[in-house]
Amino acid sequence: MRGGSNLEFLFHAQASECNHHRCVFPSLVPHGGGAEDLRGAGCGGVCALPAGARERALQPGASLPFCEDLFIERFCMTGGNSPICYLKAYHTNLYLSADAKKVQEAINEGIAAATIFSPSKDVVVSQTQLRVAFDGDAVLFSDESERIFKAHGLDRFFEHEKAHENKPLAQGPLKGFLEALGRLQKKFYSKGLRLECPIRTYLVTARSAASSGARALKTLRSWGLETDEALFLAGAPKGPLLEKIRPHIFFDDQMFHVAGAQEMGTVAAHVPYGVAQTPQRTAPVKPAPPAQ
């Protein structure tokens, strides 16, 4: 995921497992700029096509430029067309791309998707555990509460969350992806390997624990989901905390937080969903009355 690659990845959580270390991305579909899709098992998100590799892979007798244990299941050519219309047929759990337009198309189709951004600096991340960090509102959850905050301010937001503390929030665009990761985690839990599980998830939210965090946790519980860690920042910047977590990827609906994550060396992905994507309109300037 690091570097300047323009690859697009589709994540599918039910393919055959890879034997390379402990595979945490059982199926990745790199989509090479609209020309072809390669589908198979991926190793921790590090399998990527370098420049020119797609063309070499298409040559007769050429081997595919992934790790030696990568099993390619499907191969197709799209002739330059967008792959968005095929995502549901592929049972895609996550679509990542550097093309914001395609990501928005995927979101509109009900697919978990995000525009991926490379970090401003390189940091060392775990090689044995995939760490995925999620924002809450407009990412895992709907933008219901965000709309209250935008329209009526922080005090009204707190009142709303307190009054609706026991009412689960509607799902957001990446709920299904967290579910897919949870299914993979449970395979390890069932074998008594909870502490050795190669996937760790984080909720990193601007909500505060005392006033609005309870609703977020109760919502996850009502879905039968959980994150390994839940971190409530009460409006503090997320970048410094992400620097400590060192996730392989962080999802947020606001570019401000995406930029903060990038500065700290985190691969950040923007989820174009919810009220935060609506440009803020300013009141029209009225012309001054003519001088008397």
Short mmCIF file of C-alpha atoms in Angstrom, two decimals:
data_model
loop_
_atom_site.label_atom_id
_atom_site.label_comp_id
_atom_site.label_asym_id
_atom_site.label_seq_id
_atom_site.Cartn_x
_atom_site.Cartn_y
_atom_site.Cartn_z
CA MET A 1 0.00 0.00 0.00
CA ARG A 2 2.97 2.28 0.33
CA GLY A 3 4.62 4.22 -2.43
CA GLY A 4 3.16 5.92 -5.46
CA SER A 5 1.20 3.02 -6.92
CA ASN A 6 -2.11 3.75 -8.59
CA LEU A 7 -3.33 0.19 -8.07
CA GLU A 8 -6.89 -0.45 -7.09
CA PHE A 9 -7.63 -3.27 -4.67
CA LEU A 10 -10.78 -5.25 -4.14
CA PHE A 11 -10.95 -7.20 -0.90
CA HIS A 12 -12.85 -10.47 -0.68
CA ALA A 13 -12.77 -12.32 2.63
CA GLN A 14 -13.83 -15.81 1.63
CA ALA A 15 -11.16 -17.02 -0.80
CA SER A 16 -8.59 -19.74 -0.16
CA GLU A 17 -5.85 -18.93 2.32
CA CYS A 18 -2.30 -18.00 1.39
CA ASN A 19 0.61 -19.89 2.96
CA HIS A 20 2.88 -16.86 3.20
CA HIS A 21 3.29 -16.15 6.94
CA ARG A 22 -0.26 -15.80 8.25
CA CYS A 23 -2.30 -14.33 5.47
CA VAL A 24 -4.54 -11.47 6.53
CA PHE A 25 -5.83 -10.49 3.10
CA PRO A 26 -7.18 -13.80 1.74
CA SER A 27 -8.19 -12.22 -1.53
CA LEU A 28 -7.01 -9.05 -3.20
CA VAL A 29 -7.97 -7.95 -6.67
CA PRO A 30 -5.44 -5.44 -8.01
CA HIS A 31 -7.03 -3.51 -10.85
CA GLY A 32 -4.28 -2.08 -13.02
CA GLY A 33 -5.51 1.28 -14.17
CA GLY A 34 -8.58 -0.06 -15.97
CA ALA A 35 -6.79 -2.62 -18.15
CA GLU A 36 -6.97 -5.87 -16.23
CA ASP A 37 -7.93 -7.45 -12.93
CA LEU A 38 -5.84 -10.08 -11.19
CA ARG A 39 -7.65 -11.88 -8.47
CA GLY A 40 -6.20 -14.13 -5.77
CA ALA A 41 -4.83 -14.40 -2.29
CA GLY A 42 -2.79 -11.51 -0.99
CA CYS A 43 -0.19 -11.38 1.75
CA GLY A 44 -0.88 -8.75 4.36
CA GLY A 45 -1.60 -6.09 1.76
CA VAL A 46 2.00 -5.99 0.54
CA CYS A 47 1.47 -7.72 -2.80
CA ALA A 48 1.48 -4.99 -5.45
CA LEU A 49 2.26 -4.69 -9.11
CA PRO A 50 5.35 -2.53 -9.79
CA ALA A 51 5.65 -0.33 -12.85
CA GLY A 52 5.57 -2.36 -16.04
CA ALA A 53 4.68 -5.57 -14.23
CA ARG A 54 1.17 -5.74 -15.66
CA GLU A 55 2.52 -5.77 -19.20
CA ARG A 56 5.14 -8.41 -18.38
CA ALA A 57 2.49 -10.55 -16.67
CA LEU A 58 0.46 -10.64 -19.87
CA GLN A 59 3.31 -12.08 -21.92
CA PRO A 60 3.02 -15.80 -22.78
CA GLY A 61 4.64 -17.97 -20.14
CA ALA A 62 5.24 -15.06 -17.76
CA SER A 63 4.77 -15.57 -14.04
CA LEU A 64 2.61 -13.15 -12.10
CA PRO A 65 4.58 -10.61 -10.03
CA PHE A 66 3.25 -11.52 -6.60
CA CYS A 67 4.74 -13.56 -3.81
CA GLU A 68 5.49 -17.20 -4.54
CA ASP A 69 2.56 -18.47 -2.46
CA LEU A 70 -0.03 -16.28 -4.16
CA PHE A 71 -2.77 -18.31 -5.83
CA ILE A 72 -4.47 -16.45 -8.69
CA GLU A 73 -8.08 -17.52 -9.09
CA ARG A 74 -9.47 -15.23 -11.77
CA PHE A 75 -8.17 -13.05 -14.55
CA CYS A 76 -10.18 -10.73 -16.75
CA MET A 77 -9.71 -7.81 -19.11
CA THR A 78 -11.99 -4.79 -18.91
CA GLY A 79 -10.71 -3.00 -22.01
CA GLY A 80 -10.17 0.19 -20.08
CA ASN A 81 -13.69 0.27 -18.61
CA SER A 82 -14.33 0.90 -14.94
CA PRO A 83 -14.60 -2.27 -12.80
CA ILE A 84 -17.24 -0.72 -10.52
CA CYS A 85 -20.17 -2.52 -12.13
CA TYR A 86 -18.53 -5.89 -11.29
CA LEU A 87 -17.87 -5.25 -7.60
CA LYS A 88 -21.07 -6.77 -6.25
CA ALA A 89 -20.72 -9.80 -8.51
CA TYR A 90 -17.24 -10.33 -7.02
CA HIS A 91 -18.73 -10.09 -3.51
CA THR A 92 -16.26 -7.30 -2.81
CA ASN A 93 -15.79 -6.34 0.84
CA LEU A 94 -13.52 -3.37 0.19
CA TYR A 95 -12.50 -1.31 -2.84
CA LEU A 96 -9.41 0.92 -2.62
CA SER A 97 -8.22 3.25 -5.34
CA ALA A 98 -6.28 6.45 -5.91
CA ASP A 99 -9.09 7.48 -8.27
CA ALA A 100 -11.58 9.45 -6.16
CA LYS A 101 -14.20 9.38 -8.90
CA LYS A 102 -14.27 5.58 -9.02
CA VAL A 103 -14.34 5.39 -5.23
CA GLN A 104 -17.40 7.66 -5.17
CA GLU A 105 -19.06 5.43 -7.78
CA ALA A 106 -18.40 2.40 -5.59
CA ILE A 107 -19.81 4.14 -2.49
CA ASN A 108 -22.92 5.06 -4.50
CA GLU A 109 -23.29 1.36 -5.37
CA GLY A 110 -23.23 0.42 -1.70
CA ILE A 111 -19.67 -0.96 -1.75
CA ALA A 112 -17.22 -0.20 1.05
CA ALA A 113 -14.66 2.00 -0.67
CA ALA A 114 -12.04 4.65 0.03
CA THR A 115 -9.49 6.81 -1.76
CA ILE A 116 -6.05 5.81 -0.58
CA PHE A 117 -3.23 8.28 0.16
CA SER A 118 0.44 7.52 0.72
CA PRO A 119 2.03 8.82 3.95
CA SER A 120 4.40 11.77 4.04
CA LYS A 121 7.11 9.63 5.63
CA ASP A 122 7.88 5.96 6.08
CA VAL A 123 7.44 4.31 9.46
CA VAL A 124 8.01 0.72 10.51
CA VAL A 125 4.77 -1.26 10.77
CA SER A 126 4.13 -4.78 12.02
CA GLN A 127 5.03 -7.58 9.62
CA THR A 128 3.02 -10.22 11.49
CA GLN A 129 -0.20 -8.40 12.37
CA LEU A 130 -2.52 -6.38 10.16
CA ARG A 131 -3.72 -3.29 12.02
CA VAL A 132 -6.78 -1.50 10.66
CA ALA A 133 -8.09 1.71 12.23
CA PHE A 134 -11.57 3.13 11.60
CA ASP A 135 -13.23 6.42 12.32
CA GLY A 136 -16.77 6.03 13.62
CA ASP A 137 -19.35 8.46 12.25
CA ALA A 138 -19.82 8.32 8.46
CA VAL A 139 -17.37 5.38 8.29
CA LEU A 140 -18.55 2.49 10.46
CA PHE A 141 -21.75 4.33 11.41
CA SER A 142 -24.12 6.52 9.43
CA ASP A 143 -23.71 10.31 9.44
CA GLU A 144 -26.87 10.81 11.55
CA SER A 145 -25.02 12.30 14.52
CA GLU A 146 -22.61 14.23 12.31
CA ARG A 147 -25.59 15.98 10.74
CA ILE A 148 -26.85 17.05 14.16
CA PHE A 149 -23.44 18.47 15.00
CA LYS A 150 -23.11 20.30 11.66
CA ALA A 151 -26.60 21.78 11.86
CA HIS A 152 -26.95 22.59 15.55
CA GLY A 153 -23.53 22.56 17.20
CA LEU A 154 -21.76 20.51 19.85
CA ASP A 155 -24.18 21.02 22.75
CA ARG A 156 -27.15 19.81 20.71
CA PHE A 157 -25.04 16.88 19.50
CA PHE A 158 -24.35 15.80 23.09
CA GLU A 159 -28.04 16.13 23.98
CA HIS A 160 -29.03 14.05 20.95
CA GLU A 161 -26.53 11.28 21.73
CA LYS A 162 -27.60 11.11 25.36
CA ALA A 163 -31.27 10.89 24.40
CA HIS A 164 -30.54 8.17 21.83
CA GLU A 165 -27.81 6.32 23.72
CA ASN A 166 -29.67 3.01 23.55
CA LYS A 167 -30.76 3.39 19.92
CA PRO A 168 -28.17 1.85 17.57
CA LEU A 169 -26.85 4.06 14.83
CA ALA A 170 -27.54 3.02 11.27
CA GLN A 171 -24.67 1.34 9.48
CA GLY A 172 -22.03 3.29 7.59
CA PRO A 173 -20.22 2.33 4.38
CA LEU A 174 -17.41 0.32 6.04
CA LYS A 175 -19.49 -1.74 8.48
CA GLY A 176 -19.34 -4.70 6.09
CA PHE A 177 -15.56 -4.53 5.92
CA LEU A 178 -15.29 -4.67 9.72
CA GLU A 179 -17.63 -7.67 9.61
CA ALA A 180 -15.33 -9.37 7.07
CA LEU A 181 -12.30 -8.80 9.30
CA GLY A 182 -14.30 -10.08 12.26
CA ARG A 183 -15.07 -13.32 10.43
CA LEU A 184 -11.38 -13.86 9.81
CA GLN A 185 -10.56 -13.10 13.44
CA LYS A 186 -13.13 -15.62 14.69
CA LYS A 187 -11.36 -18.38 12.77
CA PHE A 188 -8.37 -17.80 15.03
CA TYR A 189 -10.47 -17.31 18.15
CA SER A 190 -12.18 -20.67 17.59
CA LYS A 191 -8.74 -22.30 17.69
CA GLY A 192 -7.83 -20.58 20.96
CA LEU A 193 -5.52 -18.14 19.18
CA ARG A 194 -7.08 -14.81 20.18
CA LEU A 195 -3.77 -13.39 21.40
CA GLU A 196 -1.96 -14.68 18.31
CA CYS A 197 -4.55 -13.38 15.85
CA PRO A 198 -2.78 -11.60 12.95
CA ILE A 199 -5.55 -8.98 12.67
CA ARG A 200 -6.18 -6.14 15.13
CA THR A 201 -8.86 -3.48 14.70
CA TYR A 202 -9.22 -0.03 16.23
CA LEU A 203 -12.02 2.50 16.57
CA VAL A 204 -10.41 5.95 16.56
CA THR A 205 -13.13 8.54 17.03
CA ALA A 206 -13.44 12.22 17.88
CA ARG A 207 -16.31 11.32 20.21
CA SER A 208 -15.71 11.64 23.93
CA ALA A 209 -16.04 8.61 26.19
CA ALA A 210 -18.29 10.20 28.79
CA SER A 211 -20.80 12.08 26.64
CA SER A 212 -21.17 10.27 23.29
CA GLY A 213 -18.89 7.24 23.24
CA ALA A 214 -21.42 4.91 24.88
CA ARG A 215 -23.71 5.02 21.84
CA ALA A 216 -20.86 4.02 19.53
CA LEU A 217 -19.97 1.01 21.66
CA LYS A 218 -23.59 -0.04 22.12
CA THR A 219 -24.12 0.19 18.38
CA LEU A 220 -21.20 -2.17 17.69
CA ARG A 221 -22.48 -4.54 20.36
CA SER A 222 -25.98 -4.54 18.83
CA TRP A 223 -24.41 -5.59 15.51
CA GLY A 224 -22.51 -8.41 17.17
CA LEU A 225 -19.25 -6.65 16.34
CA GLU A 226 -16.33 -5.28 18.29
CA THR A 227 -12.99 -3.63 17.75
CA ASP A 228 -9.94 -4.76 19.67
CA GLU A 229 -9.42 -1.22 20.91
CA ALA A 230 -11.73 1.80 21.12
CA LEU A 231 -10.04 5.17 21.48
CA PHE A 232 -12.07 8.30 22.23
CA LEU A 233 -10.26 11.58 21.55
CA ALA A 234 -12.89 14.19 22.47
CA GLY A 235 -11.96 16.26 19.42
CA ALA A 236 -8.17 15.97 19.76
CA PRO A 237 -6.09 15.40 16.60
CA LYS A 238 -5.90 11.78 15.53
CA GLY A 239 -2.44 11.85 13.93
CA PRO A 240 -0.33 11.56 17.13
CA LEU A 241 -2.38 8.60 18.36
CA LEU A 242 -2.14 6.88 14.99
CA GLU A 243 1.63 7.33 15.17
CA LYS A 244 1.56 5.18 18.32
CA ILE A 245 -0.80 2.55 16.88
CA ARG A 246 1.00 2.37 13.54
CA PRO A 247 -1.92 0.90 11.61
CA HIS A 248 -1.40 -0.38 8.10
CA ILE A 249 -4.38 1.71 7.03
CA PHE A 250 -6.72 4.27 8.62
CA PHE A 251 -10.18 5.17 7.31
CA ASP A 252 -11.83 8.55 7.88
CA ASP A 253 -14.50 10.62 6.16
CA GLN A 254 -12.77 13.96 6.71
CA MET A 255 -9.70 15.01 4.77
CA PHE A 256 -8.44 16.97 7.77
CA HIS A 257 -7.90 13.72 9.67
CA VAL A 258 -6.58 11.95 6.57
CA ALA A 259 -3.93 14.66 6.19
CA GLY A 260 -3.03 14.42 9.88
CA ALA A 261 -2.56 10.68 9.56
CA GLN A 262 -0.37 11.11 6.47
CA GLU A 263 1.90 13.52 8.31
CA MET A 264 2.51 10.87 10.98
CA GLY A 265 3.43 8.21 8.44
CA THR A 266 0.09 6.39 8.24
CA VAL A 267 -1.45 5.13 5.02
CA ALA A 268 -4.79 6.95 5.12
CA ALA A 269 -7.95 6.33 3.15
CA HIS A 270 -10.72 8.89 2.63
CA VAL A 271 -14.30 7.60 2.69
CA PRO A 272 -16.43 10.00 0.60
CA TYR A 273 -19.66 9.58 2.50
CA GLY A 274 -21.93 11.73 4.61
CA VAL A 275 -22.56 15.35 5.38
CA ALA A 276 -18.83 16.18 5.69
CA GLN A 277 -18.57 15.79 1.90
CA THR A 278 -21.10 18.57 1.28
CA PRO A 279 -19.39 21.89 0.50
CA GLN A 280 -20.20 24.48 3.10
CA ARG A 281 -22.19 27.24 1.51
CA THR A 282 -21.62 30.82 2.53
CA ALA A 283 -24.35 33.43 2.53
CA PRO A 284 -24.38 35.52 -0.64
CA VAL A 285 -22.83 38.94 -0.27
CA LYS A 286 -25.45 41.62 -0.67
CA PRO A 287 -24.43 44.67 -2.68
CA ALA A 288 -23.99 47.83 -0.66
CA PRO A 289 -26.83 50.32 -1.00
CA PRO A 290 -26.11 53.22 -3.31
CA ALA A 291 -24.63 56.26 -1.66
CA GLN A 292 -27.16 58.95 -0.83
#
